[in-house]
PDB file of C-alpha atoms in Angstrom:
ATOM      1  CA  UNK A   1     141.910  27.005 183.123  1.00  0.00           C
ATOM      2  CA  UNK A   2     145.545  26.528 182.345  1.00  0.00           C
ATOM      3  CA  UNK A   3     146.493  22.774 182.486  1.00  0.00           C
ATOM      4  CA  UNK A   4     149.934  23.575 184.380  1.00  0.00           C
ATOM      5  CA  UNK A   5     147.949  24.967 187.505  1.00  0.00           C
ATOM      6  CA  UNK A   6     146.780  21.658 188.805  1.00  0.00           C
ATOM      7  CA  UNK A   7     150.357  20.081 188.834  1.00  0.00           C
ATOM      8  CA  UNK A   8     151.683  22.910 190.336  1.00  0.00           C
ATOM      9  CA  UNK A   9     149.158  23.046 193.128  1.00  0.00           C
ATOM     10  CA  UNK A  10     149.865  19.429 193.769  1.00  0.00           C
ATOM     11  CA  UNK A  11     153.566  19.910 193.568  1.00  0.00           C
ATOM     12  CA  UNK A  12     153.229  22.806 196.116  1.00  0.00           C
ATOM     13  CA  UNK A  13     150.984  20.730 198.463  1.00  0.00           C
ATOM     14  CA  UNK A  14     153.309  17.817 198.449  1.00  0.00           C
ATOM     15  CA  UNK A  15     156.280  20.210 199.280  1.00  0.00           C
ATOM     16  CA  UNK A  16     154.386  21.710 202.075  1.00  0.00           C
ATOM     17  CA  UNK A  17     153.410  18.383 203.407  1.00  0.00           C
ATOM     18  CA  UNK A  18     157.105  17.289 203.327  1.00  0.00           C
ATOM     19  CA  UNK A  19     158.543  20.166 204.872  1.00  0.00           C
ATOM     20  CA  UNK A  20     155.819  20.367 207.513  1.00  0.00           C
ATOM     21  CA  UNK A  21     156.179  16.749 208.257  1.00  0.00           C
ATOM     22  CA  UNK A  22     159.999  16.991 208.446  1.00  0.00           C
ATOM     23  CA  UNK A  23     159.515  19.844 211.139  1.00  0.00           C
ATOM     24  CA  UNK A  24     157.053  18.116 213.013  1.00  0.00           C
ATOM     25  CA  UNK A  25     158.611  14.639 213.193  1.00  0.00           C
ATOM     26  CA  UNK A  26     162.244  15.252 213.327  1.00  0.00           C
ATOM     27  CA  UNK A  27     162.223  16.129 217.049  1.00  0.00           C
ATOM     28  CA  UNK A  28     160.112  13.212 217.800  1.00  0.00           C
ATOM     29  CA  UNK A  29     162.257  10.730 215.910  1.00  0.00           C
ATOM     30  CA  UNK A  30     165.338  12.243 217.574  1.00  0.00           C
ATOM     31  CA  UNK A  31     164.097  11.614 221.067  1.00  0.00           C
ATOM     32  CA  UNK A  32     162.866   8.239 220.004  1.00  0.00           C
ATOM     33  CA  UNK A  33     166.380   7.235 218.792  1.00  0.00           C
ATOM     34  CA  UNK A  34     167.713   8.612 222.072  1.00  0.00           C
ATOM     35  CA  UNK A  35     165.404   6.296 224.051  1.00  0.00           C
ATOM     36  CA  UNK A  36     166.348   3.323 221.903  1.00  0.00           C
ATOM     37  CA  UNK A  37     169.846   4.104 222.443  1.00  0.00           C
ATOM     38  CA  UNK A  38     169.412   4.349 226.279  1.00  0.00           C
ATOM     39  CA  UNK A  39     167.449   1.062 226.309  1.00  0.00           C
ATOM     40  CA  UNK A  40     170.063  -0.687 224.322  1.00  0.00           C
ATOM     41  CA  UNK A  41     172.931   0.520 226.604  1.00  0.00           C
ATOM     42  CA  UNK A  42     170.972  -0.595 229.643  1.00  0.00           C
ATOM     43  CA  UNK A  43     170.058  -3.804 228.040  1.00  0.00           C
ATOM     44  CA  UNK A  44     173.726  -4.601 227.257  1.00  0.00           C
ATOM     45  CA  UNK A  45     174.684  -3.981 230.768  1.00  0.00           C
ATOM     46  CA  UNK A  46     171.806  -5.693 232.340  1.00  0.00           C
ATOM     47  CA  UNK A  47     171.708  -2.726 234.701  1.00  0.00           C
ATOM     48  CA  UNK A  48     168.310  -2.513 236.473  1.00  0.00           C
ATOM     49  CA  UNK A  49     167.205  -6.380 236.020  1.00  0.00           C
ATOM     50  CA  UNK A  50     169.110  -8.000 238.764  1.00  0.00           C
ATOM     51  CA  UNK A  51     168.026  -5.179 241.313  1.00  0.00           C
ATOM     52  CA  UNK A  52     164.531  -5.321 240.136  1.00  0.00           C
ATOM     53  CA  UNK A  53     164.533  -8.986 240.571  1.00  0.00           C
ATOM     54  CA  UNK A  54     166.006  -8.919 243.943  1.00  0.00           C
ATOM     55  CA  UNK A  55     163.338  -6.103 245.018  1.00  0.00           C
ATOM     56  CA  UNK A  56     160.400  -8.284 243.533  1.00  0.00           C
ATOM     57  CA  UNK A  57     161.818 -11.427 245.359  1.00  0.00           C
ATOM     58  CA  UNK A  58     161.886  -9.452 248.643  1.00  0.00           C
ATOM     59  CA  UNK A  59     158.329  -8.364 248.283  1.00  0.00           C
ATOM     60  CA  UNK A  60     157.117 -11.752 247.522  1.00  0.00           C
ATOM     61  CA  UNK A  61     158.787 -13.133 250.656  1.00  0.00           C
ATOM     62  CA  UNK A  62     156.974 -10.251 252.655  1.00  0.00           C
ATOM     63  CA  UNK A  63     153.728 -11.244 251.046  1.00  0.00           C
ATOM     64  CA  UNK A  64     154.309 -15.055 251.776  1.00  0.00           C
ATOM     65  CA  UNK A  65     155.116 -13.902 255.635  1.00  0.00           C
ATOM     66  CA  UNK A  66     151.768 -11.916 255.682  1.00  0.00           C
ATOM     67  CA  UNK A  67     149.962 -14.692 254.145  1.00  0.00           C
ATOM     68  CA  UNK A  68     151.382 -17.028 256.769  1.00  0.00           C
ATOM     69  CA  UNK A  69     150.281 -14.706 259.552  1.00  0.00           C
ATOM     70  CA  UNK A  70     146.885 -14.587 258.207  1.00  0.00           C
ATOM     71  CA  UNK A  71     146.630 -18.298 257.986  1.00  0.00           C
ATOM     72  CA  UNK A  72     147.625 -18.450 261.463  1.00  0.00           C
ATOM     73  CA  UNK A  73     145.045 -15.883 262.575  1.00  0.00           C
ATOM     74  CA  UNK A  74     142.332 -17.618 260.718  1.00  0.00           C
ATOM     75  CA  UNK A  75     143.179 -20.977 262.305  1.00  0.00           C
ATOM     76  CA  UNK A  76     143.093 -19.534 265.705  1.00  0.00           C
ATOM     77  CA  UNK A  77     139.717 -17.747 265.011  1.00  0.00           C
ATOM     78  CA  UNK A  78     138.132 -20.916 263.895  1.00  0.00           C
ATOM     79  CA  UNK A  79     139.335 -22.951 267.049  1.00  0.00           C
ATOM     80  CA  UNK A  80     137.697 -20.203 269.246  1.00  0.00           C
ATOM     81  CA  UNK A  81     134.426 -20.436 267.234  1.00  0.00           C
ATOM     82  CA  UNK A  82     134.424 -24.211 267.396  1.00  0.00           C
ATOM     83  CA  UNK A  83     134.963 -24.160 271.225  1.00  0.00           C
ATOM     84  CA  UNK A  84     131.734 -21.854 271.767  1.00  0.00           C
ATOM     85  CA  UNK A  85     128.105 -22.974 272.255  1.00  0.00           C
ATOM     86  CA  UNK A  86     125.949 -21.889 269.516  1.00  0.00           C
ATOM     87  CA  UNK A  87     123.931 -18.815 270.676  1.00  0.00           C
ATOM     88  CA  UNK A  88     120.284 -19.457 271.741  1.00  0.00           C
ATOM     89  CA  UNK A  89     117.723 -18.074 269.152  1.00  0.00           C
ATOM     90  CA  UNK A  90     114.722 -16.122 270.464  1.00  0.00           C
ATOM     91  CA  UNK A  91     111.421 -17.936 270.354  1.00  0.00           C
ATOM     92  CA  UNK A  92     108.636 -16.667 268.029  1.00  0.00           C
ATOM     93  CA  UNK A  93     106.734 -15.910 270.964  1.00  0.00           C
ATOM     94  CA  UNK A  94     109.390 -13.676 272.385  1.00  0.00           C
ATOM     95  CA  UNK A  95     109.487 -11.748 269.214  1.00  0.00           C
ATOM     96  CA  UNK A  96     105.740 -11.144 269.175  1.00  0.00           C
ATOM     97  CA  UNK A  97     106.142  -9.154 272.255  1.00  0.00           C
ATOM     98  CA  UNK A  98     105.149 -11.847 274.633  1.00  0.00           C
ATOM     99  CA  UNK A  99     101.754 -12.376 273.241  1.00  0.00           C
ATOM    100  CA  UNK A 100     100.362 -15.928 272.993  1.00  0.00           C
TER     101      UNK A 100
END
């Protein structure tokens, strides 16, 4: 076997990997760069953070109102239950079909 064949095969393999990797990774890195650029522009502006914060604050206030309504309903239900007489439980003889 010729000693030049192995290094030439390794060189060819490395070149194919480099070219294939460039072809595959170039579009991905370009899109990633665009996404980072958009993120940096939005981050400098502080664009969506205030509106997102206000929307979140509004939702929290709605949830607080809803919880308050549920607390009121629960308190009302507990007052109704406390004012009732406990139900009479059937006797053992009633369950046995009236047999003594």
